Coordinates of C-alpha atoms in Angstrom, one line a residue:
M1 CA 71.8 193.3 -110.2
A2 CA 70.9 190.2 -112.1
H3 CA 73.9 189.9 -114.3
S4 CA 72.5 187.3 -116.6
A5 CA 69.8 189.7 -117.8
E6 CA 71.7 193.0 -117.3
P7 CA 70.8 195.5 -120.1
S8 CA 73.4 197.3 -122.1
S9 CA 74.4 200.6 -120.6
S10 CA 72.9 203.8 -122.0
L11 CA 76.5 205.1 -122.3
S12 CA 76.9 204.7 -126.0
F13 CA 77.6 206.5 -129.2
T14 CA 74.0 205.8 -130.0
S15 CA 72.5 206.7 -126.7
S16 CA 69.6 208.6 -128.2
L17 CA 68.1 205.3 -129.5
S18 CA 67.6 202.1 -127.4
N19 CA 70.3 199.5 -128.0
G20 CA 71.5 201.5 -131.0
S21 CA 68.5 200.4 -133.0
V22 CA 67.3 202.8 -135.8
N23 CA 63.9 203.3 -137.3
H24 CA 64.8 203.6 -141.0
N25 CA 61.4 205.1 -141.9
M26 CA 62.6 208.2 -140.0
C27 CA 65.2 208.8 -142.6
T28 CA 62.6 209.7 -145.2
S29 CA 60.5 211.8 -143.0
Y30 CA 60.4 215.5 -143.2
G31 CA 61.2 216.2 -139.6
P32 CA 62.7 219.4 -138.4
D33 CA 66.2 218.1 -138.3
P34 CA 66.6 215.0 -140.6
G35 CA 70.4 215.4 -140.3
L36 CA 70.2 214.3 -136.7
N37 CA 68.8 210.9 -137.7
L38 CA 71.6 210.5 -140.3
D39 CA 74.1 211.1 -137.5
V40 CA 72.6 208.5 -135.4
I41 CA 72.6 206.0 -138.2
S42 CA 76.2 206.7 -139.0
L43 CA 77.3 206.3 -135.4
S44 CA 75.4 203.1 -135.1
K45 CA 77.0 201.6 -138.2
L46 CA 80.5 202.9 -137.1
S47 CA 80.0 201.2 -133.7
S48 CA 79.0 197.9 -135.3
N49 CA 81.8 198.0 -137.8
L50 CA 84.4 198.7 -135.1
E51 CA 83.0 195.9 -133.0
Q52 CA 83.9 193.5 -135.8
L53 CA 87.5 194.3 -135.1
L54 CA 87.2 192.7 -131.7
V55 CA 85.0 189.7 -132.6
E56 CA 86.4 188.7 -136.0
S57 CA 89.1 186.2 -135.3
D58 CA 89.7 185.3 -139.0
S59 CA 91.1 188.7 -139.9
D60 CA 93.3 190.0 -137.2
Y61 CA 94.5 193.6 -138.1
S62 CA 95.7 194.4 -134.6
D63 CA 99.1 195.9 -134.2
A64 CA 99.7 195.2 -130.5
D65 CA 98.9 192.7 -127.8
I66 CA 98.0 193.4 -124.2
V67 CA 98.6 190.3 -122.1
V68 CA 95.9 189.9 -119.4
E69 CA 96.1 187.0 -117.0
G70 CA 98.4 185.3 -119.5
I71 CA 96.1 185.7 -122.5
P72 CA 97.1 188.1 -125.3
V73 CA 94.4 190.5 -126.4
G74 CA 94.9 192.1 -129.8
V75 CA 94.3 195.8 -129.9
H76 CA 94.6 198.6 -132.5
R77 CA 96.8 201.4 -131.2
C78 CA 95.3 204.1 -133.3
I79 CA 91.8 203.5 -131.8
L80 CA 93.0 203.3 -128.2
A81 CA 95.3 206.3 -128.6
S82 CA 92.4 208.4 -130.0
R83 CA 90.0 207.4 -127.2
T84 CA 92.2 207.7 -124.1
K85 CA 95.0 209.9 -123.0
F86 CA 96.6 207.0 -121.1
F87 CA 97.2 204.8 -124.2
N88 CA 98.1 207.9 -126.3
E89 CA 101.0 208.6 -123.9
L90 CA 101.9 204.9 -123.7
F91 CA 102.1 204.3 -127.4
K92 CA 104.1 207.5 -128.0
K93 CA 107.0 205.9 -126.1
E94 CA 107.1 202.9 -128.5
K95 CA 106.4 204.9 -131.7
N96 CA 109.9 204.5 -133.2
S97 CA 110.4 200.8 -132.3
S98 CA 107.3 199.3 -133.9
E99 CA 108.8 198.6 -137.3
K100 CA 112.0 197.1 -135.9
E101 CA 110.3 194.8 -133.4
G102 CA 107.1 193.9 -135.2
K103 CA 103.9 193.5 -133.1
L104 CA 104.3 195.2 -129.7
K105 CA 103.4 193.4 -126.5
Y106 CA 102.3 195.1 -123.3
F107 CA 101.5 193.4 -120.0
M108 CA 98.5 194.5 -117.9
S109 CA 100.4 194.0 -114.7
D110 CA 103.0 196.6 -115.8
M111 CA 100.3 199.2 -116.6
L112 CA 98.5 199.1 -113.3
P113 CA 100.0 201.0 -110.4
Y114 CA 97.5 199.3 -108.1
G115 CA 94.6 197.0 -108.2
K116 CA 93.7 194.2 -110.7
V117 CA 91.9 194.1 -114.0
G118 CA 91.0 190.6 -115.3
Y119 CA 90.6 189.3 -118.8
E120 CA 86.8 189.5 -118.9
A121 CA 86.8 193.0 -117.3
F122 CA 89.3 194.3 -119.8
N123 CA 87.3 192.9 -122.7
I124 CA 84.2 194.7 -121.4
F125 CA 86.2 197.9 -121.1
L126 CA 87.7 197.4 -124.6
G127 CA 84.3 196.8 -126.1
Y128 CA 83.2 200.2 -124.8
V129 CA 86.3 202.0 -126.1
Y130 CA 85.7 200.6 -129.6
T131 CA 81.9 200.7 -129.8
G132 CA 80.6 203.2 -127.2
K133 CA 78.4 200.4 -125.8
L134 CA 78.8 198.8 -122.4
K135 CA 77.9 195.1 -122.6
P136 CA 76.4 193.1 -119.7
S137 CA 78.8 191.5 -117.2
P138 CA 79.5 187.8 -117.9
T139 CA 77.8 185.6 -115.3
E140 CA 80.8 183.3 -115.0
V141 CA 82.9 186.1 -113.4
S142 CA 80.3 188.4 -111.8
T143 CA 78.2 185.9 -109.9
C144 CA 78.9 183.3 -107.2
V145 CA 78.2 179.5 -107.1
D146 CA 75.7 179.8 -104.3
N147 CA 72.3 179.0 -105.9
A148 CA 70.5 180.9 -103.1
C149 CA 72.3 184.1 -103.8
L150 CA 70.7 187.0 -105.7
H151 CA 74.1 188.1 -106.9
D152 CA 73.3 191.7 -106.1
S153 CA 76.0 192.1 -103.5
C154 CA 78.1 188.9 -103.4
R155 CA 81.9 189.3 -103.6
P156 CA 82.3 188.2 -107.3
A157 CA 79.7 190.9 -108.3
I158 CA 81.5 193.5 -106.3
N159 CA 85.0 192.5 -107.5
F160 CA 84.0 192.6 -111.1
A161 CA 82.6 196.1 -110.7
V162 CA 85.8 197.1 -108.9
E163 CA 88.0 195.8 -111.7
L164 CA 85.9 197.8 -114.2
M165 CA 86.4 200.9 -112.1
Y166 CA 90.1 200.4 -112.0
A167 CA 90.3 200.0 -115.8
S168 CA 88.1 203.1 -116.3
S169 CA 90.1 205.2 -113.9
I170 CA 93.6 204.2 -114.8
F171 CA 92.9 204.2 -118.6
Q172 CA 91.1 207.6 -118.2
I173 CA 87.5 207.1 -119.4
P174 CA 85.7 209.6 -117.1
E175 CA 82.1 208.7 -118.2
L176 CA 82.7 205.1 -117.1
V177 CA 84.2 206.2 -113.8
S178 CA 81.0 208.1 -113.1
L179 CA 78.9 205.1 -114.1
F180 CA 80.8 202.5 -111.9
Q181 CA 80.9 204.9 -109.0
R182 CA 77.1 204.9 -108.9
R183 CA 77.1 201.1 -109.3
L184 CA 79.5 200.7 -106.4
L185 CA 77.5 203.1 -104.2
N186 CA 74.5 200.8 -104.6
F187 CA 76.6 197.9 -103.2
I188 CA 77.5 199.6 -99.9
G189 CA 74.3 199.3 -98.0
R190 CA 73.6 195.6 -99.0
A191 CA 77.1 194.1 -98.9
L192 CA 78.8 192.5 -95.9
V193 CA 81.3 194.8 -94.3
E194 CA 84.2 192.5 -95.5
D195 CA 83.0 193.0 -99.0
V196 CA 82.9 196.8 -98.6
I197 CA 86.7 196.8 -98.1
P198 CA 87.6 196.3 -101.8
I199 CA 85.1 199.1 -102.7
L200 CA 86.8 201.4 -100.3
M201 CA 90.3 200.5 -101.6
V202 CA 89.3 201.3 -105.3
A203 CA 87.6 204.5 -104.2
F204 CA 90.8 205.5 -102.2
H205 CA 93.2 204.8 -105.1
C206 CA 90.9 206.4 -107.7
Q207 CA 90.3 209.5 -105.5
L208 CA 86.5 209.2 -105.4
S209 CA 85.7 211.2 -102.3
Q210 CA 82.0 210.5 -102.2
L211 CA 82.5 206.8 -102.4
V212 CA 85.3 206.9 -99.8
T213 CA 83.1 208.8 -97.4
Q214 CA 80.2 206.4 -97.6
C215 CA 82.5 203.3 -97.3
V216 CA 84.4 204.7 -94.3
D217 CA 81.0 205.5 -92.6
R218 CA 79.8 201.9 -93.3
V219 CA 83.0 200.4 -91.8
A220 CA 82.9 202.7 -88.8
R221 CA 79.3 201.7 -88.1
S222 CA 80.0 198.0 -88.5
D223 CA 81.2 195.5 -85.9
L224 CA 84.5 194.9 -87.7
D225 CA 87.2 194.7 -85.1
W226 CA 89.9 197.3 -84.9
I227 CA 92.8 194.9 -85.5
S228 CA 91.2 193.8 -88.8
I229 CA 90.6 197.4 -89.8
Q230 CA 94.3 198.3 -89.2
K231 CA 95.4 195.2 -91.1
E232 CA 93.1 195.7 -94.1
L233 CA 93.2 199.5 -94.6
P234 CA 95.9 202.1 -95.2
F235 CA 96.8 204.3 -92.2
E236 CA 94.9 207.3 -93.5
L237 CA 91.6 205.3 -93.9
S238 CA 91.9 203.5 -90.6
E239 CA 92.4 206.8 -88.8
N240 CA 89.3 208.1 -90.5
V241 CA 87.3 205.1 -89.3
K242 CA 88.8 205.6 -85.8
L243 CA 87.8 209.2 -85.7
L244 CA 84.2 208.3 -86.6
R245 CA 84.0 205.5 -84.0
N246 CA 85.6 207.6 -81.3
P247 CA 84.6 211.3 -81.7
K248 CA 86.4 213.7 -79.4
K249 CA 85.1 213.6 -75.8
D250 CA 85.9 215.5 -72.7
V251 CA 89.6 215.7 -72.0
E252 CA 89.2 213.6 -68.8
N253 CA 87.6 210.8 -70.8
D254 CA 89.9 211.0 -73.8
D255 CA 92.4 208.3 -72.9
P256 CA 91.3 204.6 -72.9
P257 CA 91.6 202.6 -69.6
V258 CA 95.1 201.6 -68.8
V259 CA 94.2 197.9 -68.3
D260 CA 92.6 197.8 -71.8
T261 CA 95.7 199.5 -73.3
I262 CA 98.1 197.0 -71.8
C263 CA 95.9 194.1 -72.8
L264 CA 95.7 195.4 -76.4
K265 CA 99.5 195.9 -76.6
R266 CA 100.0 192.3 -75.5
I267 CA 97.6 191.0 -78.0
I268 CA 99.3 193.0 -80.8
R269 CA 102.7 191.5 -79.8
I270 CA 101.3 188.0 -80.1
H271 CA 99.9 188.9 -83.6
K272 CA 103.2 190.3 -84.7
A273 CA 105.0 187.1 -83.5
L274 CA 102.5 185.2 -85.7
D275 CA 103.3 187.5 -88.6
S276 CA 106.9 186.6 -88.1
D277 CA 106.2 182.9 -88.2
D278 CA 107.7 182.7 -84.7
V279 CA 105.5 180.3 -82.7
E280 CA 108.2 179.9 -80.1
L281 CA 108.0 183.6 -79.3
V282 CA 104.2 183.3 -79.1
K283 CA 104.7 180.6 -76.4
L284 CA 107.1 182.9 -74.5
L285 CA 104.7 185.8 -74.6
L286 CA 101.9 183.6 -73.3
N287 CA 104.1 182.6 -70.4
E288 CA 104.9 186.2 -69.5
S289 CA 101.4 187.4 -69.3
D290 CA 97.8 186.3 -68.5
I291 CA 96.8 186.6 -72.1
T292 CA 95.7 183.3 -73.7
L293 CA 95.5 182.3 -77.3
D294 CA 91.8 182.4 -77.1
G295 CA 91.9 185.8 -75.4
A296 CA 94.0 187.1 -78.3
N297 CA 91.9 185.4 -81.0
A298 CA 95.3 184.1 -82.1
L299 CA 93.9 181.2 -84.2
H300 CA 91.4 183.6 -85.9
Y301 CA 94.3 185.9 -86.7
A302 CA 96.6 183.2 -88.0
A303 CA 93.8 181.7 -90.2
A304 CA 93.2 185.1 -91.8
Y305 CA 96.7 186.4 -92.3
C306 CA 99.5 183.9 -91.6
D307 CA 101.2 181.1 -93.4
P308 CA 99.3 177.8 -93.3
K309 CA 102.2 176.2 -91.5
V310 CA 101.8 178.7 -88.7
V311 CA 98.2 177.8 -88.3
S312 CA 99.2 174.1 -88.0
E313 CA 101.9 174.9 -85.4
V314 CA 99.4 177.0 -83.3
L315 CA 97.0 174.1 -83.5
S316 CA 99.6 171.6 -82.4
L317 CA 100.1 173.6 -79.2
G318 CA 96.7 172.4 -78.0
L319 CA 96.1 175.7 -76.2
A320 CA 93.4 177.1 -78.5
D321 CA 89.7 176.3 -78.9
V322 CA 89.3 175.4 -82.5
N323 CA 85.6 176.3 -82.4
L324 CA 85.9 179.6 -80.6
R325 CA 83.8 182.4 -81.9
N326 CA 85.2 185.9 -82.1
S327 CA 83.3 189.1 -81.2
R328 CA 81.4 189.0 -84.5
G329 CA 80.3 185.4 -84.1
Y330 CA 82.8 183.9 -86.6
T331 CA 84.6 180.6 -85.8
V332 CA 88.1 180.0 -87.0
L333 CA 86.7 177.8 -89.8
H334 CA 84.5 180.7 -91.0
I335 CA 87.6 182.9 -91.2
A336 CA 89.5 180.1 -93.1
A337 CA 86.6 179.8 -95.5
M338 CA 86.8 183.6 -96.3
R339 CA 90.5 183.1 -97.1
K340 CA 89.8 179.9 -99.2
D341 CA 93.0 178.1 -98.3
P342 CA 92.3 174.3 -98.4
S343 CA 95.3 173.4 -96.3
I344 CA 94.1 175.6 -93.4
I345 CA 90.5 174.3 -93.7
V346 CA 91.7 170.7 -93.6
S347 CA 94.0 171.4 -90.6
L348 CA 91.1 172.9 -88.7
L349 CA 88.7 170.1 -89.6
S350 CA 91.3 167.5 -88.6
K351 CA 91.5 169.1 -85.2
G352 CA 87.7 169.0 -84.6
A353 CA 86.4 172.2 -86.2
F354 CA 82.6 172.0 -86.8
A355 CA 81.7 172.6 -90.4
S356 CA 78.0 172.9 -89.3
D357 CA 78.6 175.9 -87.1
L358 CA 76.7 178.9 -88.3
T359 CA 77.4 182.6 -88.2
F360 CA 74.8 184.9 -86.5
D361 CA 73.3 185.6 -89.9
G362 CA 72.9 181.9 -90.7
Q363 CA 76.0 181.2 -92.9
S364 CA 78.1 178.1 -92.7
A365 CA 81.7 177.8 -93.8
V366 CA 80.7 176.2 -97.1
S367 CA 78.1 178.8 -97.9
I368 CA 80.7 181.5 -97.1
C369 CA 83.1 179.8 -99.6
K370 CA 80.4 179.6 -102.2
R371 CA 79.5 183.3 -101.9
L372 CA 83.2 184.1 -102.6
T373 CA 83.7 181.7 -105.6
R374 CA 83.0 182.5 -109.2
P375 CA 81.6 179.8 -111.6
K376 CA 84.7 180.3 -113.8
D377 CA 87.0 179.3 -110.9
Y378 CA 84.7 176.5 -109.5
H379 CA 84.3 174.8 -112.9
T380 CA 87.9 175.2 -114.1
K381 CA 89.3 171.8 -114.9
T382 CA 92.6 170.9 -113.5
E383 CA 95.2 169.9 -116.1
Q384 CA 97.8 167.3 -115.3
G385 CA 100.9 168.8 -113.9
K386 CA 99.2 172.1 -113.0
E387 CA 98.1 173.5 -109.7
T388 CA 94.9 172.1 -108.4
N389 CA 91.7 174.2 -108.4
K390 CA 91.8 175.5 -104.8
D391 CA 88.3 177.1 -105.0
R392 CA 86.7 173.8 -105.7
I393 CA 88.7 171.9 -103.2
C394 CA 87.6 174.2 -100.4
I395 CA 84.0 173.8 -101.3
D396 CA 84.2 170.0 -101.8
V397 CA 86.0 169.4 -98.6
L398 CA 83.5 171.4 -96.5
E399 CA 80.5 169.8 -98.3
R400 CA 81.9 166.4 -97.6
E401 CA 82.4 167.3 -94.0
M402 CA 78.8 168.6 -93.8
R403 CA 77.5 165.3 -95.3
R404 CA 79.2 163.4 -92.5
N405 CA 76.6 165.0 -90.2
P406 CA 73.1 164.8 -91.8
L407 CA 71.8 167.3 -89.3
A408 CA 74.1 170.0 -90.6
G409 CA 72.4 170.8 -93.8
D410 CA 73.3 173.7 -96.1
A411 CA 73.0 177.0 -94.3
S412 CA 73.2 179.1 -97.5
I413 CA 69.7 180.4 -97.2
S414 CA 68.2 183.8 -97.2
S415 CA 67.6 185.6 -93.9
H416 CA 63.9 185.5 -94.6
T417 CA 63.8 181.6 -94.5
M418 CA 66.6 181.1 -91.9
A419 CA 64.3 181.5 -88.9
D420 CA 61.8 178.8 -90.1
D421 CA 64.7 176.5 -91.0
I422 CA 66.2 176.9 -87.6
H423 CA 62.8 176.1 -86.0
M424 CA 62.5 172.9 -88.0
K425 CA 66.0 171.8 -87.2
L426 CA 65.5 172.6 -83.5
L427 CA 62.3 170.7 -83.4
Y428 CA 64.0 167.6 -84.9
L429 CA 67.0 167.9 -82.6
E430 CA 65.1 168.5 -79.4
N431 CA 62.8 165.5 -80.2
R432 CA 65.7 163.3 -81.0
V433 CA 67.6 164.2 -77.9
A434 CA 64.4 163.9 -75.8
F435 CA 63.8 160.3 -77.0
A436 CA 67.5 159.5 -76.4
R437 CA 67.0 160.7 -72.8
L438 CA 63.8 158.5 -72.6
L439 CA 65.3 155.4 -74.1
F440 CA 69.0 155.7 -73.1
P441 CA 69.0 158.1 -70.2
S442 CA 72.6 157.7 -69.0
E443 CA 74.1 157.6 -72.5
A444 CA 72.1 160.7 -73.4
K445 CA 73.2 162.5 -70.2
L446 CA 76.8 161.7 -70.9
A447 CA 76.6 163.1 -74.5
M448 CA 74.8 166.2 -73.3
D449 CA 77.3 166.8 -70.6
I450 CA 80.2 166.6 -73.2
A451 CA 78.4 169.0 -75.5
H452 CA 77.3 171.4 -72.6
A453 CA 73.7 171.1 -73.9
E454 CA 72.3 171.5 -70.4
T455 CA 73.6 175.1 -70.2
T456 CA 71.6 176.4 -73.2
S457 CA 67.9 177.4 -73.1
E458 CA 65.7 174.5 -74.1
F459 CA 63.3 174.5 -77.0
A460 CA 59.9 173.1 -76.2
G461 CA 60.2 169.7 -77.7
I462 CA 58.1 166.7 -76.7
Y463 CA 60.2 166.1 -73.5
A464 CA 60.5 169.7 -72.4
P465 CA 59.7 170.1 -68.7
K466 CA 56.4 171.6 -67.7
G467 CA 56.6 175.3 -67.2
S468 CA 59.7 175.5 -69.4
N469 CA 60.1 178.9 -71.1
G470 CA 62.1 177.5 -73.9
N471 CA 59.4 177.8 -76.5
I472 CA 61.0 179.7 -79.4
R473 CA 57.6 180.8 -80.7
E474 CA 57.0 182.8 -77.5
V475 CA 57.7 186.5 -77.7
D476 CA 60.2 188.1 -75.3
L477 CA 59.7 191.9 -75.7
N478 CA 63.2 192.5 -74.3
E479 CA 64.9 190.2 -76.9
T480 CA 65.9 191.6 -80.2
P481 CA 65.8 189.4 -83.4
K482 CA 69.6 189.3 -83.4
M483 CA 69.6 188.1 -79.7
Q484 CA 67.0 185.5 -80.5
N485 CA 68.9 184.1 -83.5
K486 CA 72.1 184.0 -81.4
R487 CA 70.3 182.1 -78.6
L488 CA 68.6 179.6 -81.0
L489 CA 71.9 179.0 -82.9
S490 CA 73.7 178.3 -79.6
R491 CA 71.0 175.8 -78.6
M492 CA 71.1 174.1 -82.0
E493 CA 74.9 173.8 -82.0
A494 CA 74.8 172.2 -78.5
L495 CA 72.2 169.7 -79.6
M496 CA 74.2 168.9 -82.8
K497 CA 77.3 168.2 -80.7
T498 CA 75.2 166.0 -78.4
V499 CA 74.0 163.9 -81.4
E500 CA 77.6 163.8 -82.7
M501 CA 78.9 162.5 -79.3
G502 CA 76.1 159.9 -79.3
R503 CA 77.1 158.7 -82.7
R504 CA 80.8 158.5 -81.7
Y505 CA 80.4 156.7 -78.4
F506 CA 77.0 154.9 -78.7
P507 CA 76.7 154.0 -82.4
H508 CA 74.2 151.2 -82.0
C509 CA 71.9 153.3 -79.8
S510 CA 72.2 156.1 -82.4
E511 CA 71.2 153.7 -85.2
V512 CA 68.0 152.9 -83.3
L513 CA 67.2 156.6 -82.9
D514 CA 67.9 157.2 -86.6
K515 CA 65.4 154.6 -87.5
F516 CA 63.0 155.8 -84.9
M517 CA 63.1 159.4 -86.2
E518 CA 63.0 158.4 -89.9
D519 CA 60.0 156.2 -89.5
D520 CA 58.2 159.0 -87.6
L521 CA 57.2 156.7 -84.8
L522 CA 56.5 159.3 -82.2
D523 CA 52.9 158.3 -81.9
L524 CA 54.0 154.9 -80.4
F525 CA 54.5 156.6 -77.0
Y526 CA 50.8 157.3 -76.8
L527 CA 49.6 153.7 -76.6
E528 CA 46.1 154.4 -75.2
K529 CA 45.2 156.7 -78.2
G530 CA 43.3 155.6 -81.3
T531 CA 41.0 152.7 -82.0
R532 CA 41.4 149.2 -80.5
E533 CA 43.0 148.0 -83.7
E534 CA 45.4 151.0 -83.9
Q535 CA 46.3 150.4 -80.2
G536 CA 47.1 146.8 -81.0
V537 CA 49.4 147.7 -83.9
K538 CA 51.2 150.3 -81.8
R539 CA 51.7 147.9 -79.0
K540 CA 53.2 145.3 -81.4
R541 CA 55.5 147.9 -82.9
F542 CA 56.4 149.1 -79.5
M543 CA 57.5 145.7 -78.4
E544 CA 59.8 145.5 -81.4
L545 CA 61.2 148.9 -80.5
K546 CA 62.0 147.7 -77.0
D547 CA 63.9 144.7 -78.3
D548 CA 65.8 147.0 -80.7
V549 CA 66.7 149.3 -77.8
Y550 CA 67.8 146.5 -75.5
K551 CA 70.0 144.9 -78.3
A552 CA 71.6 148.3 -79.1
F553 CA 72.3 149.0 -75.5
T554 CA 73.9 145.5 -75.1
K555 CA 76.1 146.0 -78.2
D556 CA 77.3 149.3 -77.1
K557 CA 78.0 148.0 -73.6
A558 CA 80.0 145.1 -75.1
G559 CA 81.9 147.6 -77.2
F560 CA 83.0 149.4 -74.0
S561 CA 84.1 146.2 -72.2
G562 CA 87.7 146.5 -71.1
T563 CA 87.7 150.3 -71.3
G564 CA 87.6 152.9 -68.5
I565 CA 84.1 154.1 -69.5
S566 CA 81.3 152.9 -67.3
T567 CA 77.9 151.8 -68.7
S568 CA 76.5 150.5 -65.4
S569 CA 74.6 153.6 -64.7
S570 CA 71.9 152.7 -67.3
S571 CA 69.1 150.7 -65.8
S572 CA 69.6 146.9 -65.9
S573 CA 65.9 146.5 -66.4
L574 CA 65.8 148.7 -69.5
R575 CA 62.8 147.0 -71.1
D576 CA 60.6 147.7 -68.1
S577 CA 61.9 151.2 -67.8
V578 CA 61.1 152.0 -71.4
H579 CA 57.6 150.5 -71.1
Y580 CA 56.9 152.5 -67.9
K581 CA 58.1 155.8 -69.4
A582 CA 55.9 155.2 -72.5
R583 CA 52.8 154.8 -70.3
K584 CA 53.8 157.9 -68.3
V585 CA 54.1 160.0 -71.4

């Protein structure tokens, strides 16, 4: 659904003609029913004339204001009352007070028993009530700020359709309810399961059984965890999901294992303590059982549902892995990005959360934020003395953190290009780490040990051992695409952490490697290849590289003097070692 080019809906007073246009030559024809053409022309003119009541700001004949998101929208009670039963009943209550009080004022928040209808959505709805034509959705509120997104199933597109559904249902325009139900049905198969939740909620409140059934089925078939389902959905809906996930079995197998039940109860108690902002109780519960914060995904839960200060207090305990993934492959920072709370995001980053970590489908925290943010919110200017634009802060903070690591890049790419992008990044990282092991063996080993890079399957870079099965282009018939992506992402994250450790503890060595990789000097390690002149140039450049390596090693070693970190494990004859290894390669 490309909103920028979305055609007007066929739901119109003039639906028999495209866009309400009229062929005036038809009026003089001697067709079988010339009166029909006159009706169409009359309805088209009436629609255009009524539209002027909404767009003409010079002559305001409205007799009431409906305040939406703090903005008064002038309406004509006679038109609304004649078009919808809801407004007819509403205005009857104020019929005798209009002359005494002047122009009446109504607040959208008071009219909605549930849900939300924003300013732009109400204007689209109002336009249909007046003219019988449904205008295209404004791009500033129905698209996201991710340039790679098609906007056919991102959260802003879904939320805007949900708002229009609420307005159509609550204000009782049945033909619009039918239209938006079809539109929301189209989202279900394409959207992330998190984005199906608002569709399910509007279907539940508007009593749209077909939409409810399909949404419940989608949630039941997803990997959304049970605790999130119970937290996000009303009891009735969560029970329907539970029934689909766990159909009735034999009586003997009906009850879950006792150990799992006890474990789940303990986890729920920890979550309830977090809900109560009682971190001291959390500590007590941890001491009384063998459940850990990581085992309970406590940090994920707090980042999703609790007050930001609770997240900070849990972090201060130092008992949780800030980069832990939950069962769906989301880190705590991914969850915080979904919530879009800058204070939580900054707290996590300050404790070492990796902004470059990707979900299993290739999304980073910043791309998640972008997919949730409307252009209207992102580009809103902050006025002095008013609350800062949180949507922009979240994206800016995460982008700034990504720029600190040039290897991180922007993961907001389509699934079709993600695999190739991963291959390119892995090739770069494996080659960089391979040359680090070649030029600075002990320093590279230390960085890899800290990042646990040796425990992940190796990509066949230039330094891959012979017989290695780490070539990502090889096909493993027992490995699904999801399993392969998970394995490659795990390897890439380990290598990224290796490079980060190298930059932190061996900055001068890292500078040499940066220059080495940027200048594309890999061919230097094949000194016997090429013509005599080419070999001479390579040998000269290689001698310069040896000097750079030795100087960098000396500087980093001097930087560690007086500390407890030993650098003696690197060969003292580094120049000869590098030269020997180059010949060997």
